[in-house]
Coordinates of C-alpha atoms in Angstrom, one line a residue:
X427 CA 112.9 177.9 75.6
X428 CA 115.9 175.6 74.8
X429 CA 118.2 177.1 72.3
X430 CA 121.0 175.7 70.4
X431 CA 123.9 178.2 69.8
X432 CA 126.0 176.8 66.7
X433 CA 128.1 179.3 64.7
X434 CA 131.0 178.1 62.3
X435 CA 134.3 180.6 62.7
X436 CA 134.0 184.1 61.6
X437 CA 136.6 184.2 59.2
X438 CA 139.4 187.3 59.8
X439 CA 137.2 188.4 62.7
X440 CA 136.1 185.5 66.1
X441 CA 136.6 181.8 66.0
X442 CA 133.5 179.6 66.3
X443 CA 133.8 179.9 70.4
X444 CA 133.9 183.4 71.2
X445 CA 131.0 183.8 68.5
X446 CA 129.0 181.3 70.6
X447 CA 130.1 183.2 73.7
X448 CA 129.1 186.8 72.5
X449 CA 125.8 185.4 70.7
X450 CA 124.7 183.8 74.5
X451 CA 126.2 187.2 76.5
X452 CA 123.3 189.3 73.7
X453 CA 120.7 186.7 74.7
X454 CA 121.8 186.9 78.7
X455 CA 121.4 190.7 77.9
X456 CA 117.6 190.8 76.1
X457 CA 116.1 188.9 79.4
X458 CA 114.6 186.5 77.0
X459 CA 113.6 183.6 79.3
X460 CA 116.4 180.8 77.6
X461 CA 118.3 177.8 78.4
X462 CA 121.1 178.5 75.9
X463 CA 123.3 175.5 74.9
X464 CA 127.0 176.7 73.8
X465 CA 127.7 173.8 70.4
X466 CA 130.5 175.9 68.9
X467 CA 131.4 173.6 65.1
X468 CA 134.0 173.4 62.7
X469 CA 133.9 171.4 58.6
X470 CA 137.3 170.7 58.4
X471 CA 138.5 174.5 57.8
X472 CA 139.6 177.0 60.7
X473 CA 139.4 175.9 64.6
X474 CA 138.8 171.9 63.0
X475 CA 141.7 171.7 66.0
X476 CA 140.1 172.9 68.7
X477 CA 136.3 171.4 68.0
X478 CA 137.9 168.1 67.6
X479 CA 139.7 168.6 71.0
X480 CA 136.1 169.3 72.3
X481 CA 134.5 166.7 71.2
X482 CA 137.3 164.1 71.4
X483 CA 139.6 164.4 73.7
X484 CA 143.4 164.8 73.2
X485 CA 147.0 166.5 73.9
X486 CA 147.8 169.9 71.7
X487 CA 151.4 169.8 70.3
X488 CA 152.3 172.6 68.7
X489 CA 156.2 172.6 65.6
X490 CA 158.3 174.0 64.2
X491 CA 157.0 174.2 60.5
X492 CA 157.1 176.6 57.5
X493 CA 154.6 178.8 56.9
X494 CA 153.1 178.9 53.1
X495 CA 156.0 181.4 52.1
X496 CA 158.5 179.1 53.5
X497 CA 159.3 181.0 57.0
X498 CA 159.8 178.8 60.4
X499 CA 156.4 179.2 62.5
X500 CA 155.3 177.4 65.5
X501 CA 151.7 175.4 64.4
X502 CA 149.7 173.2 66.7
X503 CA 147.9 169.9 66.0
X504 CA 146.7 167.1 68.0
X505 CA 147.4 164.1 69.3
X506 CA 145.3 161.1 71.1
X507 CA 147.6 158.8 72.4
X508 CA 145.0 156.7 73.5
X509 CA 144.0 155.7 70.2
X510 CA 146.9 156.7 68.2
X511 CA 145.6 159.3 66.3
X512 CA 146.8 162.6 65.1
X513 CA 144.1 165.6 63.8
X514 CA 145.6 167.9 61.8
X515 CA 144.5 171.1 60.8
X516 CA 146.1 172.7 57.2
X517 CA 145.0 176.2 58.0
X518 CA 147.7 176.1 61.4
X519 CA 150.2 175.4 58.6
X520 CA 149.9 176.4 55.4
X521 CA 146.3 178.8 56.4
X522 CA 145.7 181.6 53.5
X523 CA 145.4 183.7 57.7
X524 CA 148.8 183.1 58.1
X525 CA 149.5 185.8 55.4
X526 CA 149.1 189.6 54.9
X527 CA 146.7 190.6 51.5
X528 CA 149.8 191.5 49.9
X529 CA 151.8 188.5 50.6
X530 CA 148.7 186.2 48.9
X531 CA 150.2 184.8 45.7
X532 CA 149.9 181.0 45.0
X533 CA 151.9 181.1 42.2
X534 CA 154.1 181.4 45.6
X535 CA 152.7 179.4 48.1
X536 CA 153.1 175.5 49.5
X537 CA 151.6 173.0 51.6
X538 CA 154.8 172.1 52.8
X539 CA 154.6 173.2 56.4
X540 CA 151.2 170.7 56.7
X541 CA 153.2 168.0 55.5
X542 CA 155.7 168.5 58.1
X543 CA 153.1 168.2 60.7
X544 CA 152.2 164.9 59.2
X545 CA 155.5 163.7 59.6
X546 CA 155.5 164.9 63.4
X547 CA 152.3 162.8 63.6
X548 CA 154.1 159.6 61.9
X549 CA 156.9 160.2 64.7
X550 CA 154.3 160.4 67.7
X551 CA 153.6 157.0 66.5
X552 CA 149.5 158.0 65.3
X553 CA 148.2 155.2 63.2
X554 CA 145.4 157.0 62.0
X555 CA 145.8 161.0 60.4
X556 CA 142.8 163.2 60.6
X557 CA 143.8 166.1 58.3
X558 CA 141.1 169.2 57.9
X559 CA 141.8 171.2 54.8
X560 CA 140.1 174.2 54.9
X561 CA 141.2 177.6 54.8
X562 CA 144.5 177.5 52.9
X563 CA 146.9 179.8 51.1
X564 CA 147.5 177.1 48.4
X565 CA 146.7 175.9 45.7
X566 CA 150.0 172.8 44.5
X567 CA 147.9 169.9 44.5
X568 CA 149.2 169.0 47.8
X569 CA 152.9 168.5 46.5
X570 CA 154.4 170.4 48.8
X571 CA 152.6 168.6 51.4
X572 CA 154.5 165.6 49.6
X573 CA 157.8 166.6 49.3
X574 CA 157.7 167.1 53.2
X575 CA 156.6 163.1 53.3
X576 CA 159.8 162.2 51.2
X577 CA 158.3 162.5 47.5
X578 CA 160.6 163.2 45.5
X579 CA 159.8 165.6 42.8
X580 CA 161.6 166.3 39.3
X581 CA 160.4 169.9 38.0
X582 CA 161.1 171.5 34.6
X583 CA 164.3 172.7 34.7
X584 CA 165.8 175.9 36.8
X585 CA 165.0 177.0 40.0
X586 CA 162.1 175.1 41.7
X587 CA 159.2 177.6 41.9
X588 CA 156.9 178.3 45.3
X589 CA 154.5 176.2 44.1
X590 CA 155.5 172.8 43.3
X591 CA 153.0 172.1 41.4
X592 CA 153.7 175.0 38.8
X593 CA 157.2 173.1 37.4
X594 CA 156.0 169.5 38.2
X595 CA 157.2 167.2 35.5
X596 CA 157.1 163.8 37.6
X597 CA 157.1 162.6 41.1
X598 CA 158.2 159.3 42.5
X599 CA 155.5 158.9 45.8
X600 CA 157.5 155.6 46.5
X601 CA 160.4 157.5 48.1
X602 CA 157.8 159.0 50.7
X603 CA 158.5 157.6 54.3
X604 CA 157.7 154.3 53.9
X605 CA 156.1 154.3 57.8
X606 CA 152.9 156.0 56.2
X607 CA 152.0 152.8 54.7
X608 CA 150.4 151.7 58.1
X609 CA 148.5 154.5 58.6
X610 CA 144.9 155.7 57.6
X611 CA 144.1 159.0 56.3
X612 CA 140.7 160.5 56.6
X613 CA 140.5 163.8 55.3
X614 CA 137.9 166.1 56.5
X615 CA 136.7 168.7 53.4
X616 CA 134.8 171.6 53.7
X617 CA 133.7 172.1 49.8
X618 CA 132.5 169.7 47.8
X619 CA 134.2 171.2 44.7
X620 CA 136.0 169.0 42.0
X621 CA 139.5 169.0 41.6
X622 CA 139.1 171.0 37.7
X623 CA 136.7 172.9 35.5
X624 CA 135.1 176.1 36.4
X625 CA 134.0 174.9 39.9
X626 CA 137.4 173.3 40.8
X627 CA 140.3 173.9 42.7
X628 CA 142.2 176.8 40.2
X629 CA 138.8 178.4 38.8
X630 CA 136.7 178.7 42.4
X631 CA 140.0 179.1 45.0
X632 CA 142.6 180.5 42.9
X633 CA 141.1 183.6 43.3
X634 CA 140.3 184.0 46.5
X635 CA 144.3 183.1 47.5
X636 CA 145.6 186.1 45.1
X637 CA 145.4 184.5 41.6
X638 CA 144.8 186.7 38.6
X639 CA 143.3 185.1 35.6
X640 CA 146.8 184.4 33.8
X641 CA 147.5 182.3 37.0
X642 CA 144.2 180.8 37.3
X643 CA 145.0 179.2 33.6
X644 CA 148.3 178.4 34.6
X645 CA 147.4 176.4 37.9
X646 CA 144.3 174.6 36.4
X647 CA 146.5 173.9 33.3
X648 CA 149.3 172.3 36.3
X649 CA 146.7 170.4 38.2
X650 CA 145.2 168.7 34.9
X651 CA 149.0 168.0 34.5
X652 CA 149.3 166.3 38.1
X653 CA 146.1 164.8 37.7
X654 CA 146.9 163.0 34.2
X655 CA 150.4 161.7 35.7
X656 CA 148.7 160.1 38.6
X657 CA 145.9 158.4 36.0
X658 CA 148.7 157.5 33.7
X659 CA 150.5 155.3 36.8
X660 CA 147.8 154.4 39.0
X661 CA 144.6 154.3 36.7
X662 CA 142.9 156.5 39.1
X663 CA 141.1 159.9 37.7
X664 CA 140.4 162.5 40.3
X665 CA 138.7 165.5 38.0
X666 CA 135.6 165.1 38.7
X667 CA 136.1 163.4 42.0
X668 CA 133.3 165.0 45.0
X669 CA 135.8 167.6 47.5
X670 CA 138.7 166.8 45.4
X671 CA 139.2 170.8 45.0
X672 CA 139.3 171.6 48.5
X673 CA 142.7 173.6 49.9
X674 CA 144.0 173.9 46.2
X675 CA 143.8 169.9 45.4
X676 CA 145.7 168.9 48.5
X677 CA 144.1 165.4 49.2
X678 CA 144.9 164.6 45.4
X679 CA 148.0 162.6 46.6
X680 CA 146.9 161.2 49.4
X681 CA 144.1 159.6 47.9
X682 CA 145.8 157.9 45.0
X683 CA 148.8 156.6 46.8
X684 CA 147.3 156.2 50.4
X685 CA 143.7 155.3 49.4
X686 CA 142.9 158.6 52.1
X687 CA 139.1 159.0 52.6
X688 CA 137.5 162.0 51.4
X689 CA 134.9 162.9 54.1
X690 CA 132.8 166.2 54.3
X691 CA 134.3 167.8 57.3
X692 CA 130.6 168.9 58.8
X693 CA 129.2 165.5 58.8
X694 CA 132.3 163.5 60.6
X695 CA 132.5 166.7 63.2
X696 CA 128.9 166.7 64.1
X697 CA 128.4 163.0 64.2
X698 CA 131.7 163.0 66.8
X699 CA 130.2 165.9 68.7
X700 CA 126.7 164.0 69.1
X701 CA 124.7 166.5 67.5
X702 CA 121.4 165.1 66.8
X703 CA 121.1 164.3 70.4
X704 CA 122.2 168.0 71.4
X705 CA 118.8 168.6 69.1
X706 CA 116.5 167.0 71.3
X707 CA 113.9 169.5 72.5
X708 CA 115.2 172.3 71.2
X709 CA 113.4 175.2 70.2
X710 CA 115.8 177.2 68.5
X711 CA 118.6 177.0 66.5
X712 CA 121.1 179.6 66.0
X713 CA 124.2 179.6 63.4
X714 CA 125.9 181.4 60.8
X715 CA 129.9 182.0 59.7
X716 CA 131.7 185.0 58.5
X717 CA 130.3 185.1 55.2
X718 CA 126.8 183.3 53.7
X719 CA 127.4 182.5 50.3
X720 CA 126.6 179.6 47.5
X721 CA 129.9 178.0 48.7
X722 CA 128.1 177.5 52.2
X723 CA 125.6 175.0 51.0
X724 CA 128.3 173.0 49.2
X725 CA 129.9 171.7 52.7
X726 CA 130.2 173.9 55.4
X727 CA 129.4 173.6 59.1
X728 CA 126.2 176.5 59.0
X729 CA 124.4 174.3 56.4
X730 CA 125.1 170.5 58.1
X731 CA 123.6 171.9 61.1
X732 CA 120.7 173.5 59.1
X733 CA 119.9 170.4 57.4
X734 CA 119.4 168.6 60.5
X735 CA 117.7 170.8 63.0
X736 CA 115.1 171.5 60.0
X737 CA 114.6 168.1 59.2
X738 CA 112.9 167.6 62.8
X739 CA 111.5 170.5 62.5
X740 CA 113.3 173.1 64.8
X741 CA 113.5 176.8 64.0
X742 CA 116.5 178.2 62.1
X743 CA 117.6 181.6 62.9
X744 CA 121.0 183.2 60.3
X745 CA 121.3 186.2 58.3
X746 CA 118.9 186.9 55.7
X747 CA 122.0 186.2 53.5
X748 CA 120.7 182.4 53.6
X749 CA 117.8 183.0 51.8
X750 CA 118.7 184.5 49.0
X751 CA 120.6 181.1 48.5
X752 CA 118.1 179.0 49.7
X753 CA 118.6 178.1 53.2
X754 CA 116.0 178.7 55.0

């Protein structure tokens, strides 16, 4: 029997590879008679870093950044000299596991440190920026990520807050580092969310990071803002736009001034990792992440790889969790 061990990260408790490991060391232990196959994935969100690595090849650099709350941390990202391209993952920057449950506040909170690690990309001379957004503390529309880049932002008077996005009034993307005109962005989403409305970025993730409902209002209420200033000046409306919601709206910038590519993060991974070919023969497929919910059939890894190992017919094995949302 030929089985295919495939778990996403468990989320606060094992990343995607010791899963993989302890999952094989339980099948070693039943004497079931099974060639197991380790095929640890990622979608963009945690340990994006070190699947890509896996599957691709590559030097880990680690910086000095700031962590969501502003502190100095040390984050790593990748680098392929080769081909001049840097993977990025937000959740080693500005991650919501970077914070204690009573530090979670996005009112608070900014993607800044993730666009320092673009800038450390830009100056290892990467032509091509691979940026996973999945599991962040955020929720600023990316603007912090922005500032880093050399945006410069007018606010509403006072103090600047945490969040950027929170006092945005205007913000001239020109002044960002003209270098990153050159290079191609692909970002790698994990949720197919839109940016607003009860499924987007405020109203889904808010939540989750430590909004309360006053703060949910006041960050979808923000992001509309952001969103209307970038369709006043470009022409470009992102509200309803597929993943656009993803880490708090962070790829909102990126696409209307860089022309970034929203892809979902499972998809690109898999296809690098060669999958479907990893599929042939097999008899059983195993995988699952921390927490089987509606958001997993909207993008993560657990349902990319369910999709295609049912589609030619190979058996699925998850929690029962799956089926009472219909993977199965």
């Amino acid at each position: 029997m030929k089985i295919i061990i495939a778990p996403n990260s468990f989320k606060g408790s094992l990343n995607a590879f010791e899963v993989a490991r302890h999952i094989q060391k339980g099948l070693e232990q039943s004497q079931l008679n099974a060639e197991c196959h380790l095929f640890p994935i990622a979608d963009g969100g945690d340990h994006t870093l070190e699947v890509c690595q896996s599957a691709m090849g590559g030097e880990i650099r680690e910086s000095e950044v700031k962590d969501p709350l502003g502190r100095s941390i040390k984050a790593k990202w990748l680098m392929h000299s080769a081909t001049h391209t840097a993977t990025i993952e937000m959740a080693k920057a500005s991650g919501i596991g970077l914070l204690k449950a009573n530090e979670l506040n996005p009112a608070k909170c900014s993607s800044y440190g993730t666009g320092q690690l673009m800038v450390e990309a830009l100056n290892a001379g990467a032509k091509k920026i691979i940026l996973g957004v999945g599991g962040s503390a955020t929720v600023d529309g990316g603007m912090g990520m922005l500032q880093a880049m050399g945006a410069l932002m007018v606010w509403n008077g006072g103090d600047m807050p945490g969040n950027p996005l929170l006092g945005f009034s205007g913000i001239d993307l020109q002044k960002i580092d003209h270098r990153f005109r050159g290079v191609e962005m692909v970002i790698l989403s994990d949720v197919e969310n839109p940016l607003l409305g009860p499924k987007g970025a405020a109203h889904v993730f808010g939540p989750q990071k430590g909004a309360d409902n006053i703060q949910v209002q006041q960050l979808e209420k923000a992001m509309a803002n952001f969103n209307d200033f970038i369709y006043k000046h470009t022409g470009k409306d992102y509200k309803n736009t597929k993943g656009a919601g993803a880490a708090g709206g962070i790829a909102l910038g990126l696409m209307a001034h860089f022309n970034a590519r929203m892809l979902g993060g499972v998809d690109f991974l898999l296809e690098k990792m060669g999958f479907e070919k990893q599929l042939t023969h097999a008899d059983l497929l195993i995988t699952g992440e921390g927490k089987a919910d509606s958001q997993t059939i909207g993008g993560k890894g657990p349902s990319g790889v369910a999709v295609r190992a049912t589609a030619i017919g190979i058996r699925l094995s998850c929690s029962r969790a799956w089926q009472l949302i219909s993977i199965n």
